[in-house]
Coordinates of C-alpha atoms in Angstrom, one line a residue:
Chain A
Q4 CA 18.2 29.0 -9.7
V5 CA 14.7 27.0 -10.6
H6 CA 12.0 28.6 -11.8
I7 CA 8.5 27.3 -11.8
L8 CA 5.8 28.7 -13.4
Q9 CA 1.9 27.3 -13.6
S10 CA -1.1 28.6 -15.6
G11 CA -4.1 30.2 -14.6
A12 CA -7.4 29.4 -12.7
E13 CA -9.6 27.4 -14.3
M14 CA -13.0 26.9 -13.2
K15 CA -15.1 23.3 -14.1
K16 CA -18.2 21.7 -13.7
P17 CA -18.7 18.7 -11.5
G18 CA -17.7 15.4 -14.0
A19 CA -15.3 17.4 -15.8
S20 CA -11.4 17.5 -16.1
V21 CA -8.7 19.7 -15.8
K22 CA -5.1 20.1 -17.3
L23 CA -3.0 22.2 -15.3
S24 CA 0.9 22.9 -16.5
C25 CA 3.8 23.9 -14.8
K26 CA 6.4 25.2 -16.8
T27 CA 10.4 24.5 -15.3
S28 CA 13.6 26.6 -15.9
G29 CA 16.7 27.4 -14.2
Y30 CA 17.9 23.8 -14.1
S31 CA 18.8 20.5 -16.6
F32 CA 15.1 19.3 -16.5
T33 CA 16.0 16.1 -16.7
D34 CA 17.1 16.0 -13.5
Y35 CA 14.5 16.4 -11.3
F36 CA 11.7 14.9 -10.6
I37 CA 7.7 17.1 -10.6
H38 CA 5.4 16.4 -7.1
W39 CA 2.4 17.9 -7.6
V40 CA 0.4 18.8 -4.3
R41 CA -3.2 20.4 -3.3
Q42 CA -4.3 22.8 -0.4
A43 CA -8.3 22.3 -0.3
P44 CA -9.8 25.7 1.1
G45 CA -8.7 26.0 4.6
Q46 CA -7.0 23.2 4.6
G47 CA -4.0 21.2 4.7
L48 CA -1.3 19.6 2.3
E49 CA -2.8 16.7 0.0
W50 CA 0.6 14.9 -1.7
M51 CA -1.1 13.5 -5.2
G52 CA 2.1 12.2 -7.3
V53 CA 4.9 12.3 -9.1
L54 CA 6.4 12.0 -12.5
D55 CA 10.4 10.8 -13.3
P56 CA 11.0 13.5 -16.1
R57 CA 13.5 11.1 -17.8
G58 CA 11.3 8.6 -18.8
G59 CA 7.7 9.3 -18.3
A60 CA 7.3 7.1 -15.3
T61 CA 4.7 8.2 -12.6
T62 CA 3.5 7.8 -9.1
S63 CA 0.3 9.1 -7.5
A64 CA -1.1 8.3 -4.1
Q65 CA -3.8 5.8 -3.9
I66 CA -6.6 8.0 -3.2
F67 CA -6.0 9.9 -7.0
Q68 CA -5.1 5.9 -9.1
G69 CA -7.5 5.8 -11.8
R70 CA -8.3 9.8 -12.1
V71 CA -5.0 11.5 -12.4
V72 CA -2.6 11.3 -15.6
M73 CA 0.2 13.0 -15.5
T74 CA 2.9 14.0 -18.8
R75 CA 5.7 16.0 -19.6
D76 CA 7.3 17.6 -22.6
T77 CA 11.2 17.9 -22.1
S78 CA 10.8 20.2 -25.3
T79 CA 9.3 22.7 -23.5
S80 CA 10.3 21.8 -19.6
T81 CA 6.5 21.4 -19.0
V82 CA 4.7 18.3 -16.6
Y83 CA 0.9 18.5 -16.7
M84 CA -1.2 17.1 -14.3
E85 CA -4.8 16.0 -16.1
L86 CA -7.6 15.6 -13.1
S87 CA -11.1 13.9 -13.9
S88 CA -14.3 12.8 -12.8
L89 CA -13.8 16.4 -11.3
K90 CA -16.7 17.4 -7.9
S91 CA -17.2 20.0 -5.9
E92 CA -13.9 19.0 -2.9
D93 CA -11.2 18.4 -5.4
T94 CA -11.7 22.7 -5.9
A95 CA -8.4 23.8 -4.5
V96 CA -4.9 25.3 -5.1
Y97 CA -2.5 22.7 -7.0
Y98 CA 0.8 23.4 -6.8
C99 CA 3.5 21.6 -8.6
A100 CA 7.0 21.7 -7.6
V101 CA 10.8 20.4 -8.1
D102 CA 12.6 18.0 -5.9
R103 CA 16.3 17.5 -5.9
A104 CA 16.6 14.5 -3.5
G105 CA 14.6 12.2 -5.8
A106 CA 11.6 11.7 -4.8
T107 CA 11.3 12.6 -1.4
M108 CA 10.7 16.2 -0.7
M109 CA 9.0 18.8 -2.3
S110 CA 12.6 21.2 -3.2
S111 CA 11.5 24.1 -5.3
W112 CA 7.0 24.7 -5.3
G113 CA 5.4 26.8 -8.0
Q114 CA 2.8 29.5 -7.5
G115 CA 0.0 27.9 -7.2
T116 CA -3.2 26.9 -10.0
L117 CA -6.9 26.9 -7.8
V118 CA -9.4 24.7 -9.3
T119 CA -12.9 25.9 -8.4
V120 CA -15.5 22.9 -8.9
S121 CA -19.2 24.1 -9.2
S122 CA -22.0 23.2 -10.8
Chain B
D121 CA 0.4 3.9 5.2
I122 CA 2.0 5.6 7.4
Q123 CA 0.0 8.1 8.9
V124 CA 1.7 11.7 10.5
T125 CA 0.9 13.6 12.9
Q126 CA 1.4 16.7 14.2
S127 CA 0.8 18.2 17.5
P128 CA -0.2 21.1 18.3
A129 CA -2.2 22.2 15.8
S130 CA -1.7 25.8 17.1
L131 CA 0.1 27.9 19.0
S132 CA 0.8 31.4 19.7
A133 CA 4.0 32.6 21.6
S134 CA 5.1 35.8 22.2
I135 CA 8.0 37.1 19.8
G136 CA 11.8 36.5 21.1
D137 CA 10.8 32.9 22.3
R138 CA 11.8 29.3 21.9
V139 CA 8.8 27.3 19.8
I140 CA 8.5 23.6 19.3
L141 CA 7.0 21.8 17.6
T142 CA 6.7 18.0 17.3
C143 CA 5.4 15.0 14.0
Q144 CA 4.8 11.5 15.2
A145 CA 4.9 8.8 12.5
S146 CA 3.3 5.6 12.7
Q147 CA 6.0 4.2 12.0
D148 CA 9.9 3.7 12.2
I149 CA 10.6 6.1 8.7
D150 CA 14.1 6.5 10.5
N151 CA 15.0 9.9 9.2
S152 CA 12.9 10.5 6.1
L153 CA 11.0 13.3 7.4
N154 CA 10.8 17.1 6.1
W155 CA 9.8 20.3 7.1
Y156 CA 8.2 22.5 5.1
Q157 CA 6.9 26.2 6.0
Q158 CA 3.7 28.3 4.5
Q159 CA 3.8 32.1 5.1
P160 CA -0.4 33.0 4.7
G161 CA -1.2 33.5 1.0
K162 CA 2.0 31.8 0.1
A163 CA 3.4 29.0 -1.8
P164 CA 5.3 26.1 1.3
K165 CA 8.6 26.5 1.3
L166 CA 11.1 23.7 1.9
L167 CA 12.5 24.8 5.8
I168 CA 14.8 20.8 6.7
Y169 CA 15.2 18.1 4.9
D170 CA 16.2 14.6 6.1
G171 CA 14.5 15.3 9.6
F172 CA 18.0 17.9 10.4
N173 CA 19.1 19.3 7.4
L174 CA 19.0 22.9 7.2
E175 CA 18.0 23.8 3.2
P176 CA 19.9 26.2 2.2
G177 CA 19.2 30.5 2.8
V178 CA 16.9 29.1 5.8
P179 CA 18.0 31.1 8.9
S180 CA 19.8 29.4 11.6
R181 CA 17.6 29.6 13.9
F182 CA 15.3 26.7 12.9
S183 CA 16.7 23.5 13.2
G184 CA 14.9 20.0 13.3
S185 CA 16.1 16.7 15.2
G186 CA 14.7 13.3 15.6
S187 CA 14.4 10.0 13.4
G188 CA 12.5 6.8 13.6
T189 CA 9.1 8.0 14.6
H190 CA 9.6 11.1 17.0
F191 CA 10.2 14.5 15.6
T192 CA 10.7 18.1 16.1
L193 CA 11.2 21.2 14.5
T194 CA 12.7 24.6 16.9
I195 CA 12.3 28.0 15.6
N196 CA 15.1 29.2 18.5
S197 CA 13.8 33.4 19.0
L198 CA 10.7 33.6 17.3
Q199 CA 10.3 36.8 14.2
P200 CA 6.8 37.9 13.3
E201 CA 7.9 36.5 9.9
D202 CA 8.2 33.1 11.5
I203 CA 4.1 33.4 11.9
A204 CA 2.9 30.7 8.8
T205 CA 1.7 27.2 9.5
Y206 CA 4.3 24.7 8.8
Y207 CA 4.2 21.2 8.0
C208 CA 6.3 18.1 8.7
Q209 CA 6.6 15.0 5.3
S210 CA 7.0 12.0 5.5
F211 CA 8.6 10.1 3.3
D212 CA 8.7 5.8 3.0
G213 CA 9.1 5.0 -0.6
L214 CA 6.6 6.1 -3.3
P215 CA 4.1 6.5 -3.1
H216 CA 4.1 6.4 0.6
L217 CA 4.3 10.3 0.6
S218 CA 2.4 11.9 3.6
F219 CA 2.1 15.4 5.3
G220 CA 1.4 16.0 9.1
G221 CA -2.3 18.2 9.5
G222 CA -0.3 21.3 10.4
T223 CA 0.5 23.7 12.7
K224 CA 0.0 27.1 13.2
V225 CA 2.5 29.6 14.4
E226 CA 0.7 32.8 15.8
I227 CA 2.2 35.5 18.3
K228 CA 1.1 36.5 21.4

């Protein structure tokens, strides 16, 4: 059974960067893609990007290109997402999710990490 | 980019009612449409994938249908635990992956 544990809440100032982690277990890490999705307070879901754990290739949504970096550590089955040049509008819960289908859906979700950007 | 529009934005129904939620894609996406349920304060959960396939463990009162540009999620016999916001998500090749704005379901 897929299990996902995300890192704890973060508070950052505008202009800073934040790096979140997403530790997976219960399956072969390189079998499934990992997505990142965020949700601003009271708002809907926004897809940020996806990482292929086999070789580390990533694809991000156009609005995040140049600002998001996704990496992985196969030795610990952990995926990381770093978002730079933070603005107040980046305040949101950030979710990672496992995709068993091949970069088309989010079949298992982490508990989410709240990132607050405030001066 | 493909846009997915959900309707209604919110609805109120009684326990036992049949509820139908709609998702419209801006262009033909075949059956590349998934549905998620997000209960208050929780992470989303996959309900239906590829238009009509029920995710294991999801109650059979949930069903999905449609293809091309028009899709529906039906909840037969609404239950108290179904109070949630429901999102559709389309896929048309990376990076074209989009969520709809959501439909909030409440009990009347």
